[in-house]
Short mmCIF file of N, CA and C in Angstrom, two decimals:
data_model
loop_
_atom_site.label_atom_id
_atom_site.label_comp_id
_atom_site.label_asym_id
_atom_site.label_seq_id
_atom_site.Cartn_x
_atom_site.Cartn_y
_atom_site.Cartn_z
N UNK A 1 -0.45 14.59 0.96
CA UNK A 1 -0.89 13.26 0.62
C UNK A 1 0.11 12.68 -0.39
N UNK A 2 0.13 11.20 -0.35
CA UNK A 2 1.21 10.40 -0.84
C UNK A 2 0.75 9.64 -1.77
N UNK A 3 1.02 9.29 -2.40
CA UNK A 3 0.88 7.77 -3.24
C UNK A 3 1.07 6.53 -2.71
N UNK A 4 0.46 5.77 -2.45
CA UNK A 4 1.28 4.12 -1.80
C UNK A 4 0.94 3.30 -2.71
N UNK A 5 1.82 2.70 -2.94
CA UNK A 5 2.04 1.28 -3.42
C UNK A 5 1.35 -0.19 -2.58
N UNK A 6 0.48 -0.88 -2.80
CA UNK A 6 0.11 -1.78 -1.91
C UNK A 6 0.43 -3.38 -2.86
N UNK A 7 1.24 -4.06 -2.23
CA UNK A 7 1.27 -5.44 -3.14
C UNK A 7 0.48 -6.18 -2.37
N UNK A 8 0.02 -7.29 -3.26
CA UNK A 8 -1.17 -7.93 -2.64
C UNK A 8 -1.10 -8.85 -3.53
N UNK A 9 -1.36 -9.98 -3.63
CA UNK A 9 -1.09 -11.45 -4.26
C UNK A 9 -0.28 -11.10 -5.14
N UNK A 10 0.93 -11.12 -5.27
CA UNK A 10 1.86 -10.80 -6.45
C UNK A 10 2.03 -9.56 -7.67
N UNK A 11 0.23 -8.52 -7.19
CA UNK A 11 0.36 -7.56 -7.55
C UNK A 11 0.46 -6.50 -7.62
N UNK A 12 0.73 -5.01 -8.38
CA UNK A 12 0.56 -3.72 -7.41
C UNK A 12 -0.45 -3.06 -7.95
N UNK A 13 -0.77 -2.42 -6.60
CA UNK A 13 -1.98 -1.20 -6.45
C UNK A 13 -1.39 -0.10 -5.90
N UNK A 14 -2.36 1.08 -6.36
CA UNK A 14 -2.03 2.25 -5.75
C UNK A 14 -2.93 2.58 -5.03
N UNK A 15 -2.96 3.72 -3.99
CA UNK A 15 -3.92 4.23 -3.37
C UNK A 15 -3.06 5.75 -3.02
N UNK A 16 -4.12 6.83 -3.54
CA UNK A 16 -3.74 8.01 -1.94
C UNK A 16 -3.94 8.29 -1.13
N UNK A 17 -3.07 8.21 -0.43
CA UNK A 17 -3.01 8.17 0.82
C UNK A 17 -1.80 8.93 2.15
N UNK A 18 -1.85 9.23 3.29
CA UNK A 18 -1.02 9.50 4.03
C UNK A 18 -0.68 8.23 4.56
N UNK A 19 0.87 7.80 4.12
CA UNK A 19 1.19 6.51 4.91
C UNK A 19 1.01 6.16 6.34
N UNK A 20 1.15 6.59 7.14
CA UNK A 20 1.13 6.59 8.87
C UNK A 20 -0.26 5.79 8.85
N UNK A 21 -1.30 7.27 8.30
CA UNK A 21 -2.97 6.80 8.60
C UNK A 21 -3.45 5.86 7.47
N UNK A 22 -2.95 5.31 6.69
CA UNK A 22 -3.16 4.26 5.90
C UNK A 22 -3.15 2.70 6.85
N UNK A 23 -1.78 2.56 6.73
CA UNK A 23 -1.14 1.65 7.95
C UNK A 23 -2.14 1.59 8.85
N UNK A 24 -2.07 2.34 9.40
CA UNK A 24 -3.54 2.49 10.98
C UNK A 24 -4.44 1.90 10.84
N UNK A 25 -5.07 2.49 9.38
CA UNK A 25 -6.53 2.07 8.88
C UNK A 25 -6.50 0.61 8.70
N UNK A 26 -5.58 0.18 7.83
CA UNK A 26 -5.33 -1.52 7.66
C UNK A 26 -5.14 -2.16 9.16
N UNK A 27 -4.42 -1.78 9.53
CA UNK A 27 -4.43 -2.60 11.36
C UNK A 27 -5.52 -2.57 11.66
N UNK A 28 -6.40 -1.48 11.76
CA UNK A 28 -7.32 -1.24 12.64
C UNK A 28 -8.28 -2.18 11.84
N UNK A 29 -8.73 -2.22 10.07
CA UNK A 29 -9.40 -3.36 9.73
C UNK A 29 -9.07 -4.89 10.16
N UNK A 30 -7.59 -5.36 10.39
CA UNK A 30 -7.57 -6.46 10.77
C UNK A 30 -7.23 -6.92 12.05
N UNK A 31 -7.34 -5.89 12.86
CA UNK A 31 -7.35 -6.47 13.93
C UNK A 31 -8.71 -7.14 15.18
N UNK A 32 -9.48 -7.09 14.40
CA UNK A 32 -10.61 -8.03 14.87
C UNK A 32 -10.55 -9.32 14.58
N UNK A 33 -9.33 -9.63 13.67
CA UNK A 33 -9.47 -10.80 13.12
C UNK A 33 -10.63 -11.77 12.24
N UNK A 34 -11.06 -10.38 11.39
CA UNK A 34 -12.15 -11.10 10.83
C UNK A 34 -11.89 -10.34 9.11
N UNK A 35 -12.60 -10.92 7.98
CA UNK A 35 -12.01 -9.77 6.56
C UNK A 35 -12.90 -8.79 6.52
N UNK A 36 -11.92 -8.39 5.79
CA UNK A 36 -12.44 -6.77 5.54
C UNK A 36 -11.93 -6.63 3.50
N UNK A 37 -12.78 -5.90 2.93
CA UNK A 37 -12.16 -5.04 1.93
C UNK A 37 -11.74 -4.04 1.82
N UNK A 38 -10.98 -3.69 1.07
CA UNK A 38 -9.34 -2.15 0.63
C UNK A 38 -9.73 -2.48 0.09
N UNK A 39 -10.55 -0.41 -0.39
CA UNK A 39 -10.60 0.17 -1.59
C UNK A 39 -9.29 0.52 -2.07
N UNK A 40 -8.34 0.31 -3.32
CA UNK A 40 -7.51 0.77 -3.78
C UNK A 40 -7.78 0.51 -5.44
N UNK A 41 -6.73 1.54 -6.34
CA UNK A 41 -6.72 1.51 -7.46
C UNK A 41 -5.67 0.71 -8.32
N UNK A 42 -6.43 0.33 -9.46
CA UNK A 42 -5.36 -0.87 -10.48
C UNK A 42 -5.49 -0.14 -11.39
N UNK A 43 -4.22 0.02 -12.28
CA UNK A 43 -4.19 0.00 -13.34
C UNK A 43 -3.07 1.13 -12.93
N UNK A 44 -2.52 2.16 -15.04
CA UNK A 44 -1.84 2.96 -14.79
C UNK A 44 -2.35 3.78 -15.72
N UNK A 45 -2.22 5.16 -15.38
CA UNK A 45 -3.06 6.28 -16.35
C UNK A 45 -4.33 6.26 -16.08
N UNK A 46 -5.58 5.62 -16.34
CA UNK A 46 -7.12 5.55 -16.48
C UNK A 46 -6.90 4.60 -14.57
N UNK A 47 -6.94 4.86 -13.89
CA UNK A 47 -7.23 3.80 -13.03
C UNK A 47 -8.37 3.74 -12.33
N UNK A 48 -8.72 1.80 -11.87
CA UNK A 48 -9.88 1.59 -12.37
C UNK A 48 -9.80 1.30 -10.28
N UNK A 49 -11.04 1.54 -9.97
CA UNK A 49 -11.41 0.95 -8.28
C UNK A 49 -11.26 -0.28 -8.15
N UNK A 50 -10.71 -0.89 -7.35
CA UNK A 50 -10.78 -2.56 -6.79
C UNK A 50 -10.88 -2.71 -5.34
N UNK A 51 -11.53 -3.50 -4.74
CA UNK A 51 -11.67 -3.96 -3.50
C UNK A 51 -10.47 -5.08 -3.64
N UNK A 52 -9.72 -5.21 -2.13
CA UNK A 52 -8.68 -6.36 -2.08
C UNK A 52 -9.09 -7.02 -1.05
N UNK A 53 -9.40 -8.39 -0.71
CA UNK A 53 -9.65 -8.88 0.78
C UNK A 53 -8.49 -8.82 1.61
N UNK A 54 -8.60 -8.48 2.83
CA UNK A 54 -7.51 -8.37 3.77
C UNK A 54 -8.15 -9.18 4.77
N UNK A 55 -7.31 -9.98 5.55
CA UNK A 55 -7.85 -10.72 6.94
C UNK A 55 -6.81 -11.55 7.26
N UNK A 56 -6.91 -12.48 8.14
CA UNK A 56 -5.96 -13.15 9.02
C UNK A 56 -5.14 -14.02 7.67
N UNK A 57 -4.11 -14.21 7.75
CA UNK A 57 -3.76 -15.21 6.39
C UNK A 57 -3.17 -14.63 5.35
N UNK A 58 -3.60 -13.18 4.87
CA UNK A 58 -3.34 -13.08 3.13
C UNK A 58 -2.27 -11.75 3.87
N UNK A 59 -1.25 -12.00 2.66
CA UNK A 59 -0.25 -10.77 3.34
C UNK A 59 -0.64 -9.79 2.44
N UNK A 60 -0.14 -8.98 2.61
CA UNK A 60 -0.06 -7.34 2.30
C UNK A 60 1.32 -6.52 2.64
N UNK A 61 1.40 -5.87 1.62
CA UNK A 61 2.61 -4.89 1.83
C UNK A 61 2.11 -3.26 1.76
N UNK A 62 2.35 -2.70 2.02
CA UNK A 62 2.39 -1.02 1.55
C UNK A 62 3.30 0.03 1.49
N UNK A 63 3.63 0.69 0.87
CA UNK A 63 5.14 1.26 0.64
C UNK A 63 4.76 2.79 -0.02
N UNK A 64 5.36 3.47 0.09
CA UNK A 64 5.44 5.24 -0.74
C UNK A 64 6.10 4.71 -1.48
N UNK A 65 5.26 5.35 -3.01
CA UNK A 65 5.92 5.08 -4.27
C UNK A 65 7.13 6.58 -4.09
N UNK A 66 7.49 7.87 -3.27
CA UNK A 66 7.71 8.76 -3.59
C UNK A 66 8.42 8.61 -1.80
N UNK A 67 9.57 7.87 -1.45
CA UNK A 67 9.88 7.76 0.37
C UNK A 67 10.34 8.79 0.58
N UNK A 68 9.76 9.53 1.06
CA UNK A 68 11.09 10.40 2.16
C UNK A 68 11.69 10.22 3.42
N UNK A 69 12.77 10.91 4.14
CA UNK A 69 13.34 10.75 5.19
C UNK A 69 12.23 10.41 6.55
N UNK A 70 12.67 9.60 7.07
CA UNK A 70 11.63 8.99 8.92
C UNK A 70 12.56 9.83 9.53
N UNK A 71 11.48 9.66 10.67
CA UNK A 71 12.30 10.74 11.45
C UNK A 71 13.72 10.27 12.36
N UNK A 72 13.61 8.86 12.24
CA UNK A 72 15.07 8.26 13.02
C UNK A 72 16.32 8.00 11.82
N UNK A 73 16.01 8.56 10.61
CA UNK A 73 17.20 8.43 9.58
C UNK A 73 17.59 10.06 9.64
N UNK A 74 19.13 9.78 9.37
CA UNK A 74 19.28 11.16 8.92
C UNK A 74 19.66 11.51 7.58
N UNK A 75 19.78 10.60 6.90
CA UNK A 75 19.79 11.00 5.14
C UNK A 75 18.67 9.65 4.44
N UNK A 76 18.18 9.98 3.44
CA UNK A 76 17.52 9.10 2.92
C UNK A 76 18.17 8.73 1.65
N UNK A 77 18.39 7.59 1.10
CA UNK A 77 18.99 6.94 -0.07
C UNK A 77 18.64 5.63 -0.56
N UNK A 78 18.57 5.53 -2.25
CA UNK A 78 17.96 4.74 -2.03
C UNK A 78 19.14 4.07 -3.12
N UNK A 79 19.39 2.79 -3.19
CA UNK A 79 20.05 2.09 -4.57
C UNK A 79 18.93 1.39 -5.25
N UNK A 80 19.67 1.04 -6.70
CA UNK A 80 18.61 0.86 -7.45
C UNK A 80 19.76 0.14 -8.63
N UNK A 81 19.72 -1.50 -9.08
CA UNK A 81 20.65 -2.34 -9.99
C UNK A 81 19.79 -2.18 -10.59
N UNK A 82 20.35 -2.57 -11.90
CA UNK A 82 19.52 -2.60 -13.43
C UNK A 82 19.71 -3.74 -13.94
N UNK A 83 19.03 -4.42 -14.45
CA UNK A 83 19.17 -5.84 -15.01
C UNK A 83 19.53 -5.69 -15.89
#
């Protein structure tokens, strides 16, 4: 199990999770085309439960805070500028 990152109106959440069946789970909530709530967690250290609305309209991202290699890459790398 993974950590994901989920942005959602300009902010981030975490959830654990296996990315693949995460993904799934979110399709599979919006593809009726109707909303749904994601349970995921806010905050950092103490984190607290939040419901997020998901449905036709509001975007969503989800990402591994921790990526490893897919299976069609053959090295994984990542860059990273510093302000």
């Amino acid at each position: 199990m993974s950590r994901l990152e989920i942005l959602y109106d300009g902010e981030v959440y975490t959830v654990p999770a296996e990315e693949d069946a995460y993904r799934a789970r979110v399709l599979e909530l919006v593809s009726d085309g109707g909303f749904h709530w994601l349970e995921v967690n806010r905050g950092e250290g103490r984190l607290e439960p939040i419901g997020l609305l998901i449905g036709p309209g509001i975007p969503i991202a989800i990402g591994a805070l921790e990526p490893s290699a897919r299976a069609d890459d053959d090295v994984y790398t990542a860059h990273v500028e510093e302000a």
